[in-house]
Amino acid sequence: MLTIHAAPLVLPVGAAAVADGAVVVDGDRIAAIGPHEEAAAAYPAARVRRWPGLLTPGLRQDRARALLTRCYHPDPREADELGELPLWGEEFERIAATMDTARRAGSVRRGLQRMLRHGTTHVVGPFGAEEPALRTALARSGLTVVPAPGPSAPGGDLDPFAYGGDLAATAHGPLTVGGRADLAVFDVPDEGALRTGGAGRCVATVLAGRLVHRAR
């Protein structure tokens, strides 16, 4: 199915920004990038999704392993006791000491879902064969596992911009015609506001053409 994802500003990375832009998605691939008016004229039968703010490539989470194996993502039913934020350090160790396989798998799934809510489409590995449950959850999520771009500091944050990079350094790569349709949309006016406000402003994440997160 053809879908036009339109936004007030499209930042493909590696190419000029497009005001009142659009990304046309055909299946799991990008069919076109350009002004929304031109996309609508070229693909009149396409479904149109109009988003606020800024449309970019999906983001890369460099600390995915730590976020999935060294912290605990509380179940919403545990919010009164544990809160809603990821738990690290001594709090994680206390929970991990009595955590069974099902509870660990639930934490991993919730961690992956929270990454998607931050515009993440790619996660840095590796994830070893000794972690079958983690590998299965990653495969089911649709997130792409990629090699590390360089050394990473310990710890982690669900917001990939928390590590200080700009969009070019934080995106999985540029949006290109023929490339896989991995997109993120943020309710901010420009890249500066995105870096300041962080990836928590994500309102939509698209993985291989599939809308996997929508905040509105």
PDB file of N, CA, C and O in Angstrom, residues 102-138:
ATOM      1  N   ALA A 102      10.279 -14.977  32.905  1.00  0.00           N
ATOM      2  CA  ALA A 102       9.113 -14.257  32.384  1.00  0.00           C
ATOM      3  C   ALA A 102       9.192 -12.769  32.726  1.00  0.00           C
ATOM      4  O   ALA A 102       8.875 -11.909  31.883  1.00  0.00           O
ATOM      5  N   ARG A 103       9.621 -12.453  33.951  1.00  0.00           N
ATOM      6  CA  ARG A 103       9.699 -11.046  34.337  1.00  0.00           C
ATOM      7  C   ARG A 103      10.809 -10.328  33.571  1.00  0.00           C
ATOM      8  O   ARG A 103      10.658  -9.185  33.155  1.00  0.00           O
ATOM      9  N   ARG A 104      11.930 -11.018  33.338  1.00  0.00           N
ATOM     10  CA  ARG A 104      13.020 -10.420  32.562  1.00  0.00           C
ATOM     11  C   ARG A 104      12.570 -10.173  31.127  1.00  0.00           C
ATOM     12  O   ARG A 104      12.855  -9.120  30.544  1.00  0.00           O
ATOM     13  N   ALA A 105      11.863 -11.141  30.546  1.00  0.00           N
ATOM     14  CA  ALA A 105      11.380 -10.981  29.169  1.00  0.00           C
ATOM     15  C   ALA A 105      10.396  -9.819  29.072  1.00  0.00           C
ATOM     16  O   ALA A 105      10.403  -9.067  28.089  1.00  0.00           O
ATOM     17  N   GLY A 106       9.554  -9.656  30.097  1.00  0.00           N
ATOM     18  CA  GLY A 106       8.617  -8.535  30.096  1.00  0.00           C
ATOM     19  C   GLY A 106       9.337  -7.198  30.138  1.00  0.00           C
ATOM     20  O   GLY A 106       8.942  -6.253  29.454  1.00  0.00           O
ATOM     21  N   SER A 107      10.406  -7.118  30.933  1.00  0.00           N
ATOM     22  CA  SER A 107      11.194  -5.890  30.987  1.00  0.00           C
ATOM     23  C   SER A 107      11.805  -5.574  29.634  1.00  0.00           C
ATOM     24  O   SER A 107      11.799  -4.418  29.191  1.00  0.00           O
ATOM     25  N   VAL A 108      12.332  -6.596  28.955  1.00  0.00           N
ATOM     26  CA  VAL A 108      12.930  -6.392  27.629  1.00  0.00           C
ATOM     27  C   VAL A 108      11.888  -5.882  26.647  1.00  0.00           C
ATOM     28  O   VAL A 108      12.133  -4.931  25.898  1.00  0.00           O
ATOM     29  N   ARG A 109      10.713  -6.495  26.641  1.00  0.00           N
ATOM     30  CA  ARG A 109       9.655  -6.059  25.714  1.00  0.00           C
ATOM     31  C   ARG A 109       9.266  -4.612  25.971  1.00  0.00           C
ATOM     32  O   ARG A 109       9.111  -3.826  25.033  1.00  0.00           O
ATOM     33  N   ARG A 110       9.127  -4.258  27.223  1.00  0.00           N
ATOM     34  CA  ARG A 110       8.752  -2.872  27.546  1.00  0.00           C
ATOM     35  C   ARG A 110       9.883  -1.908  27.178  1.00  0.00           C
ATOM     36  O   ARG A 110       9.623  -0.789  26.715  1.00  0.00           O
ATOM     37  N   GLY A 111      11.119  -2.339  27.355  1.00  0.00           N
ATOM     38  CA  GLY A 111      12.244  -1.501  26.937  1.00  0.00           C
ATOM     39  C   GLY A 111      12.234  -1.238  25.446  1.00  0.00           C
ATOM     40  O   GLY A 111      12.463  -0.117  24.991  1.00  0.00           O
ATOM     41  N   LEU A 112      11.951  -2.277  24.667  1.00  0.00           N
ATOM     42  CA  LEU A 112      11.884  -2.118  23.214  1.00  0.00           C
ATOM     43  C   LEU A 112      10.735  -1.201  22.823  1.00  0.00           C
ATOM     44  O   LEU A 112      10.875  -0.349  21.931  1.00  0.00           O
ATOM     45  N   GLN A 113       9.594  -1.355  23.475  1.00  0.00           N
ATOM     46  CA  GLN A 113       8.449  -0.488  23.179  1.00  0.00           C
ATOM     47  C   GLN A 113       8.774   0.967  23.500  1.00  0.00           C
ATOM     48  O   GLN A 113       8.401   1.878  22.753  1.00  0.00           O
ATOM     49  N   ARG A 114       9.495   1.187  24.580  1.00  0.00           N
ATOM     50  CA  ARG A 114       9.846   2.558  24.949  1.00  0.00           C
ATOM     51  C   ARG A 114      10.862   3.149  23.975  1.00  0.00           C
ATOM     52  O   ARG A 114      10.844   4.354  23.714  1.00  0.00           O
ATOM     53  N   MET A 115      11.737   2.334  23.443  1.00  0.00           N
ATOM     54  CA  MET A 115      12.645   2.812  22.395  1.00  0.00           C
ATOM     55  C   MET A 115      11.854   3.259  21.173  1.00  0.00           C
ATOM     56  O   MET A 115      12.139   4.310  20.589  1.00  0.00           O
ATOM     57  N   LEU A 116      10.864   2.465  20.770  1.00  0.00           N
ATOM     58  CA  LEU A 116      10.041   2.844  19.627  1.00  0.00           C
ATOM     59  C   LEU A 116       9.328   4.167  19.893  1.00  0.00           C
ATOM     60  O   LEU A 116       9.172   4.983  18.978  1.00  0.00           O
ATOM     61  N   ARG A 117       8.926   4.401  21.127  1.00  0.00           N
ATOM     62  CA  ARG A 117       8.247   5.663  21.462  1.00  0.00           C
ATOM     63  C   ARG A 117       9.205   6.846  21.459  1.00  0.00           C
ATOM     64  O   ARG A 117       8.770   7.990  21.559  1.00  0.00           O
ATOM     65  N   HIS A 118      10.493   6.581  21.334  1.00  0.00           N
ATOM     66  CA  HIS A 118      11.498   7.644  21.212  1.00  0.00           C
ATOM     67  C   HIS A 118      12.070   7.729  19.792  1.00  0.00           C
ATOM     68  O   HIS A 118      13.141   8.294  19.584  1.00  0.00           O
ATOM     69  N   GLY A 119      11.366   7.172  18.823  1.00  0.00           N
ATOM     70  CA  GLY A 119      11.789   7.292  17.432  1.00  0.00           C
ATOM     71  C   GLY A 119      12.918   6.376  17.025  1.00  0.00           C
ATOM     72  O   GLY A 119      13.487   6.523  15.942  1.00  0.00           O
ATOM     73  N   THR A 120      13.253   5.396  17.860  1.00  0.00           N
ATOM     74  CA  THR A 120      14.356   4.480  17.553  1.00  0.00           C
ATOM     75  C   THR A 120      13.910   3.421  16.547  1.00  0.00           C
ATOM     76  O   THR A 120      12.866   2.790  16.720  1.00  0.00           O
ATOM     77  N   THR A 121      14.735   3.224  15.519  1.00  0.00           N
ATOM     78  CA  THR A 121      14.484   2.157  14.546  1.00  0.00           C
ATOM     79  C   THR A 121      15.667   1.201  14.424  1.00  0.00           C
ATOM     80  O   THR A 121      15.528   0.128  13.852  1.00  0.00           O
ATOM     81  N   HIS A 122      16.825   1.605  14.949  1.00  0.00           N
ATOM     82  CA  HIS A 122      18.033   0.784  14.886  1.00  0.00           C
ATOM     83  C   HIS A 122      18.684   0.739  16.272  1.00  0.00           C
ATOM     84  O   HIS A 122      18.724   1.760  16.964  1.00  0.00           O
ATOM     85  N   VAL A 123      19.183  -0.429  16.638  1.00  0.00           N
ATOM     86  CA  VAL A 123      19.851  -0.592  17.930  1.00  0.00           C
ATOM     87  C   VAL A 123      21.229  -1.192  17.702  1.00  0.00           C
ATOM     88  O   VAL A 123      21.424  -2.046  16.834  1.00  0.00           O
ATOM     89  N   VAL A 124      22.182  -0.729  18.491  1.00  0.00           N
ATOM     90  CA  VAL A 124      23.553  -1.216  18.364  1.00  0.00           C
ATOM     91  C   VAL A 124      23.711  -2.512  19.152  1.00  0.00           C
ATOM     92  O   VAL A 124      23.324  -2.602  20.322  1.00  0.00           O
ATOM     93  N   GLY A 125      24.265  -3.527  18.482  1.00  0.00           N
ATOM     94  CA  GLY A 125      24.562  -4.808  19.107  1.00  0.00           C
ATOM     95  C   GLY A 125      26.029  -4.882  19.488  1.00  0.00           C
ATOM     96  O   GLY A 125      26.693  -3.848  19.645  1.00  0.00           O
ATOM     97  N   PRO A 126      26.549  -6.109  19.595  1.00  0.00           N
ATOM     98  CA  PRO A 126      25.877  -7.366  19.269  1.00  0.00           C
ATOM     99  C   PRO A 126      25.062  -7.896  20.444  1.00  0.00           C
ATOM    100  O   PRO A 126      25.254  -7.484  21.584  1.00  0.00           O
ATOM    101  N   PHE A 127      24.156  -8.831  20.139  1.00  0.00           N
ATOM    102  CA  PHE A 127      23.400  -9.559  21.133  1.00  0.00           C
ATOM    103  C   PHE A 127      23.696 -11.033  20.903  1.00  0.00           C
ATOM    104  O   PHE A 127      23.398 -11.579  19.842  1.00  0.00           O
ATOM    105  N   GLY A 128      24.320 -11.678  21.877  1.00  0.00           N
ATOM    106  CA  GLY A 128      24.899 -12.993  21.676  1.00  0.00           C
ATOM    107  C   GLY A 128      23.894 -14.130  21.634  1.00  0.00           C
ATOM    108  O   GLY A 128      22.737 -13.992  22.049  1.00  0.00           O
ATOM    109  N   ALA A 129      24.372 -15.260  21.146  1.00  0.00           N
ATOM    110  CA  ALA A 129      23.542 -16.461  21.066  1.00  0.00           C
ATOM    111  C   ALA A 129      23.144 -16.959  22.444  1.00  0.00           C
ATOM    112  O   ALA A 129      22.176 -17.720  22.590  1.00  0.00           O
ATOM    113  N   GLU A 130      23.878 -16.543  23.488  1.00  0.00           N
ATOM    114  CA  GLU A 130      23.546 -16.957  24.859  1.00  0.00           C
ATOM    115  C   GLU A 130      22.348 -16.185  25.406  1.00  0.00           C
ATOM    116  O   GLU A 130      21.941 -16.394  26.559  1.00  0.00           O
ATOM    117  N   GLU A 131      21.778 -15.283  24.609  1.00  0.00           N
ATOM    118  CA  GLU A 131      20.629 -14.489  25.037  1.00  0.00           C
ATOM    119  C   GLU A 131      19.456 -14.705  24.077  1.00  0.00           C
ATOM    120  O   GLU A 131      18.987 -13.786  23.416  1.00  0.00           O
ATOM    121  N   PRO A 132      18.954 -15.946  23.996  1.00  0.00           N
ATOM    122  CA  PRO A 132      17.911 -16.241  22.995  1.00  0.00           C
ATOM    123  C   PRO A 132      16.638 -15.440  23.197  1.00  0.00           C
ATOM    124  O   PRO A 132      16.001 -15.016  22.227  1.00  0.00           O
ATOM    125  N   ALA A 133      16.243 -15.210  24.458  1.00  0.00           N
ATOM    126  CA  ALA A 133      15.005 -14.463  24.688  1.00  0.00           C
ATOM    127  C   ALA A 133      15.144 -13.027  24.199  1.00  0.00           C
ATOM    128  O   ALA A 133      14.212 -12.462  23.605  1.00  0.00           O
ATOM    129  N   LEU A 134      16.313 -12.444  24.434  1.00  0.00           N
ATOM    130  CA  LEU A 134      16.557 -11.077  23.980  1.00  0.00           C
ATOM    131  C   LEU A 134      16.569 -11.011  22.461  1.00  0.00           C
ATOM    132  O   LEU A 134      15.966 -10.116  21.855  1.00  0.00           O
ATOM    133  N   ARG A 135      17.220 -11.956  21.827  1.00  0.00           N
ATOM    134  CA  ARG A 135      17.276 -11.979  20.366  1.00  0.00           C
ATOM    135  C   ARG A 135      15.888 -12.179  19.765  1.00  0.00           C
ATOM    136  O   ARG A 135      15.545 -11.559  18.750  1.00  0.00           O
ATOM    137  N   THR A 136      15.079 -13.019  20.397  1.00  0.00           N
ATOM    138  CA  THR A 136      13.716 -13.244  19.902  1.00  0.00           C
ATOM    139  C   THR A 136      12.879 -11.975  20.017  1.00  0.00           C
ATOM    140  O   THR A 136      12.150 -11.604  19.090  1.00  0.00           O
ATOM    141  N   ALA A 137      12.980 -11.297  21.165  1.00  0.00           N
ATOM    142  CA  ALA A 137      12.220 -10.059  21.349  1.00  0.00           C
ATOM    143  C   ALA A 137      12.640  -9.001  20.340  1.00  0.00           C
ATOM    144  O   ALA A 137      11.798  -8.282  19.790  1.00  0.00           O
ATOM    145  N   LEU A 138      13.937  -8.907  20.069  1.00  0.00           N
ATOM    146  CA  LEU A 138      14.422  -7.946  19.078  1.00  0.00           C
ATOM    147  C   LEU A 138      13.874  -8.279  17.696  1.00  0.00           C
ATOM    148  O   LEU A 138      13.436  -7.393  16.957  1.00  0.00           O
TER     149      LEU A 138
END
